[in-house]
Amino acid sequence: MAKKSMVIREVKRKKLADKYFKKRTELRDAVKNMALSEDERYEASVQLQKLPRDSAPIRGRNRCNLTGRPHGYYRKFGLGRNKLRESVMRGDVPGVVKASW
């Protein structure tokens, strides 16, 4: 089980990323737009740097929905490897079977 503070921190990052998503994409597009003047592009990059760091979606970490474990995360199921195995053994995950050969 991950520390509650780490899970709460990730929730906070996700909320900030959602809040600033539109503004961040507009500023990034302005920086990349070569039709704008150099000063306008520079001002857009300065505004982009002034946004909170945690508003960048790349800073988010995938964590297990049940335990908050950051490693061994399966994106398709939203679970860590341990909890995914337990769920599969109980039959909670449709279409997944234990391998045997």
Coordinates of N, CA and C in Angstrom, one line a residue:
M1 N 0.8 -1.2 0.0 CA 0.0 0.0 0.0 C 0.9 1.2 0.0
A2 N 0.6 2.1 -1.0 CA 1.4 3.3 -1.0 C 1.0 4.3 0.1
K3 N 1.9 5.2 0.4 CA 1.6 6.2 1.4 C 0.4 7.1 0.9
K4 N -0.5 7.4 1.8 CA -1.6 8.2 1.4 C -1.2 9.6 0.8
S5 N -0.1 10.1 1.3 CA 0.3 11.4 0.9 C 0.7 11.4 -0.6
M6 N 1.3 10.3 -1.0 CA 1.7 10.2 -2.4 C 0.5 10.0 -3.3
V7 N -0.5 9.3 -2.9 CA -1.7 9.1 -3.7 C -2.4 10.5 -3.8
I8 N -2.5 11.2 -2.7 CA -3.1 12.5 -2.7 C -2.4 13.5 -3.6
R9 N -1.1 13.4 -3.6 CA -0.3 14.3 -4.4 C -0.6 14.0 -5.9
E10 N -0.7 12.7 -6.3 CA -1.1 12.4 -7.7 C -2.4 12.9 -8.0
V11 N -3.4 12.9 -7.1 CA -4.7 13.4 -7.4 C -4.7 14.9 -7.6
K12 N -3.9 15.6 -6.8 CA -3.7 17.0 -7.0 C -3.1 17.4 -8.3
R13 N -2.1 16.6 -8.7 CA -1.4 16.8 -10.0 C -2.4 16.6 -11.2
K14 N -3.3 15.6 -11.1 CA -4.3 15.3 -12.1 C -5.3 16.5 -12.2
K15 N -5.7 17.0 -11.1 CA -6.6 18.1 -11.1 C -6.0 19.3 -11.7
L16 N -4.8 19.6 -11.4 CA -4.1 20.8 -11.9 C -3.9 20.6 -13.5
A17 N -3.5 19.4 -13.9 CA -3.3 19.2 -15.3 C -4.6 19.4 -16.1
D18 N -5.7 18.9 -15.5 CA -7.0 19.1 -16.2 C -7.4 20.6 -16.2
K19 N -7.1 21.3 -15.1 CA -7.5 22.7 -15.0 C -6.7 23.6 -16.1
Y20 N -5.4 23.3 -16.2 CA -4.6 24.1 -17.1 C -4.4 23.5 -18.5
F21 N -5.1 22.5 -18.8 CA -4.9 21.8 -20.1 C -5.1 22.7 -21.3
K22 N -6.2 23.4 -21.3 CA -6.6 24.3 -22.5 C -5.6 25.4 -22.6
K23 N -5.3 26.1 -21.5 CA -4.3 27.2 -21.6 C -2.9 26.7 -22.0
R24 N -2.5 25.6 -21.5 CA -1.2 25.1 -21.8 C -1.1 24.7 -23.3
T25 N -2.1 24.1 -23.8 CA -2.1 23.8 -25.3 C -2.1 25.0 -26.1
E26 N -2.8 26.0 -25.7 CA -2.9 27.3 -26.5 C -1.5 27.9 -26.5
L27 N -0.8 28.0 -25.4 CA 0.5 28.6 -25.3 C 1.5 27.8 -26.1
R28 N 1.4 26.5 -26.0 CA 2.4 25.6 -26.7 C 2.2 25.8 -28.2
D29 N 1.0 25.9 -28.7 CA 0.7 26.2 -30.1 C 1.2 27.5 -30.5
A30 N 1.1 28.5 -29.6 CA 1.6 29.9 -29.9 C 3.1 29.9 -30.1
V31 N 3.8 29.1 -29.2 CA 5.3 29.0 -29.3 C 5.7 28.4 -30.5
K32 N 5.0 27.4 -31.0 CA 5.4 26.6 -32.2 C 5.0 27.4 -33.5
N33 N 4.0 28.3 -33.4 CA 3.5 29.0 -34.6 C 4.6 30.0 -35.1
M34 N 5.1 29.6 -36.3 CA 6.2 30.5 -36.9 C 5.6 31.7 -37.6
A35 N 4.3 31.8 -37.7 CA 3.7 32.9 -38.4 C 3.7 34.1 -37.4
L36 N 3.7 33.8 -36.1 CA 3.7 34.9 -35.1 C 5.1 35.6 -35.1
S37 N 5.2 36.8 -34.5 CA 6.5 37.5 -34.4 C 7.3 36.8 -33.3
E38 N 8.6 37.1 -33.3 CA 9.5 36.5 -32.3 C 9.1 37.0 -30.9
D39 N 8.7 38.2 -30.8 CA 8.3 38.7 -29.5 C 7.0 38.0 -28.9
E40 N 6.1 37.8 -29.8 CA 4.8 37.1 -29.4 C 5.1 35.7 -28.9
R41 N 6.0 35.0 -29.7 CA 6.4 33.6 -29.4 C 7.1 33.6 -28.1
Y42 N 8.0 34.6 -27.9 CA 8.8 34.6 -26.6 C 7.9 34.9 -25.4
E43 N 6.9 35.8 -25.6 CA 6.0 36.1 -24.5 C 5.1 34.8 -24.2
A44 N 4.7 34.1 -25.2 CA 4.0 32.8 -24.9 C 4.8 31.8 -24.2
S45 N 6.1 31.8 -24.5 CA 7.0 30.8 -23.8 C 7.2 31.2 -22.3
V46 N 7.2 32.5 -22.1 CA 7.4 33.1 -20.7 C 6.1 32.7 -19.9
Q47 N 4.9 32.9 -20.5 CA 3.7 32.6 -19.9 C 3.6 31.1 -19.6
L48 N 4.1 30.3 -20.5 CA 4.1 28.9 -20.3 C 4.9 28.5 -19.1
Q49 N 6.1 29.1 -19.0 CA 7.0 28.8 -17.9 C 6.4 29.3 -16.5
K50 N 5.5 30.2 -16.5 CA 4.9 30.7 -15.3 C 3.8 29.8 -14.8
L51 N 3.3 28.9 -15.6 CA 2.3 28.0 -15.1 C 2.9 27.1 -14.1
P52 N 2.0 26.5 -13.2 CA 2.6 25.6 -12.2 C 3.2 24.4 -12.8
R53 N 4.2 23.9 -12.2 CA 4.9 22.7 -12.8 C 4.0 21.5 -12.8
D54 N 3.3 21.3 -11.7 CA 2.4 20.1 -11.7 C 1.2 20.2 -12.6
S55 N 1.1 21.3 -13.4 CA 0.0 21.4 -14.3 C 0.4 20.7 -15.6
A56 N 1.6 20.2 -15.7 CA 2.0 19.5 -16.9 C 1.6 18.0 -16.8
P57 N 0.9 17.4 -17.7 CA 0.4 16.1 -17.6 C 1.5 15.0 -17.5
I58 N 2.7 15.4 -18.0 CA 3.8 14.4 -18.0 C 4.3 14.1 -16.6
R59 N 4.0 15.0 -15.6 CA 4.4 14.8 -14.3 C 3.6 13.8 -13.5
G60 N 2.5 13.4 -14.1 CA 1.6 12.4 -13.4 C 2.2 11.0 -13.5
R61 N 1.9 10.2 -12.5 CA 2.5 8.9 -12.4 C 1.3 7.9 -12.4
N62 N 1.4 6.8 -13.2 CA 0.3 5.8 -13.2 C 0.4 5.0 -11.9
R63 N -0.7 4.9 -11.2 CA -0.7 4.1 -9.9 C -1.9 3.2 -9.9
C64 N -1.8 2.1 -9.2 CA -2.8 1.1 -9.0 C -4.0 1.8 -8.4
N65 N -5.2 1.5 -8.9 CA -6.4 2.2 -8.4 C -6.8 1.6 -7.0
L66 N -6.3 0.4 -6.6 CA -6.7 -0.1 -5.3 C -5.6 0.2 -4.3
T67 N -4.3 0.0 -4.6 CA -3.3 0.2 -3.6 C -2.5 1.4 -3.8
G68 N -2.4 2.0 -4.9 CA -1.6 3.2 -5.2 C -0.2 2.8 -5.5
R69 N 0.1 1.6 -5.8 CA 1.4 1.1 -6.1 C 1.9 1.7 -7.5
P70 N 3.1 2.3 -7.5 CA 3.5 3.0 -8.8 C 4.2 2.0 -9.8
H71 N 4.7 0.9 -9.3 CA 5.4 0.0 -10.2 C 4.6 -1.2 -10.5
G72 N 4.8 -1.8 -11.7 CA 4.1 -3.0 -12.1 C 2.6 -2.6 -12.4
Y73 N 2.4 -1.5 -13.0 CA 1.1 -1.0 -13.3 C 0.7 -1.4 -14.7
Y74 N -0.5 -2.0 -14.8 CA -1.0 -2.4 -16.1 C -2.1 -1.3 -16.5
R75 N -1.8 -0.6 -17.6 CA -2.6 0.5 -18.0 C -4.0 0.1 -18.4
K76 N -4.0 -1.1 -19.1 CA -5.3 -1.6 -19.6 C -6.3 -1.9 -18.5
F77 N -5.8 -2.3 -17.4 CA -6.7 -2.6 -16.3 C -6.7 -1.6 -15.2
G78 N -5.7 -0.7 -15.1 CA -5.7 0.3 -14.1 C -5.3 -0.3 -12.7
L79 N -4.6 -1.4 -12.7 CA -4.2 -2.1 -11.5 C -2.8 -2.5 -11.5
G80 N -2.2 -2.6 -10.4 CA -0.8 -3.1 -10.2 C -0.8 -4.6 -10.5
R81 N 0.3 -5.2 -10.7 CA 0.4 -6.6 -11.0 C -0.1 -7.5 -9.9
N82 N 0.1 -7.2 -8.7 CA -0.4 -8.0 -7.6 C -1.9 -8.1 -7.5
K83 N -2.6 -6.9 -7.6 CA -4.0 -6.9 -7.5 C -4.7 -7.4 -8.8
L84 N -4.0 -7.2 -9.9 CA -4.5 -7.8 -11.2 C -4.5 -9.3 -11.1
R85 N -3.5 -9.9 -10.6 CA -3.4 -11.3 -10.4 C -4.5 -11.8 -9.5
E86 N -4.7 -11.1 -8.4 CA -5.8 -11.5 -7.5 C -7.2 -11.4 -8.2
S87 N -7.4 -10.4 -8.9 CA -8.7 -10.2 -9.6 C -8.9 -11.2 -10.7
V88 N -7.8 -11.6 -11.4 CA -7.9 -12.6 -12.4 C -8.2 -14.0 -11.8
M89 N -7.6 -14.3 -10.7 CA -7.8 -15.6 -10.0 C -9.3 -15.6 -9.5
R90 N -9.8 -14.5 -9.1 CA -11.2 -14.5 -8.6 C -12.2 -14.5 -9.8
G91 N -11.7 -14.2 -11.0 CA -12.6 -14.2 -12.1 C -13.3 -12.8 -12.3
D92 N -12.7 -11.8 -11.7 CA -13.3 -10.5 -11.9 C -13.0 -9.8 -13.2
V93 N -12.0 -10.2 -13.9 CA -11.5 -9.6 -15.1 C -11.9 -10.5 -16.3
P94 N -13.0 -10.1 -17.1 CA -13.4 -11.0 -18.1 C -12.4 -11.1 -19.3
G95 N -12.3 -12.3 -19.8 CA -11.5 -12.5 -21.0 C -10.0 -12.8 -20.6
V96 N -9.6 -12.8 -19.4 CA -8.2 -13.0 -19.0 C -8.2 -14.4 -18.3
V97 N -7.3 -15.2 -18.8 CA -7.1 -16.5 -18.2 C -5.6 -16.7 -17.8
K98 N -5.4 -17.5 -16.8 CA -4.0 -17.8 -16.4 C -3.4 -18.7 -17.5
A99 N -2.2 -18.4 -17.8 CA -1.4 -19.1 -18.9 C -1.1 -20.5 -18.4
S100 N -1.2 -21.5 -19.3 CA -0.7 -22.8 -19.0 C -0.4 -23.5 -20.3
W101 N 0.8 -24.1 -20.3 CA 1.3 -24.8 -21.5 C 2.1 -26.0 -21.2

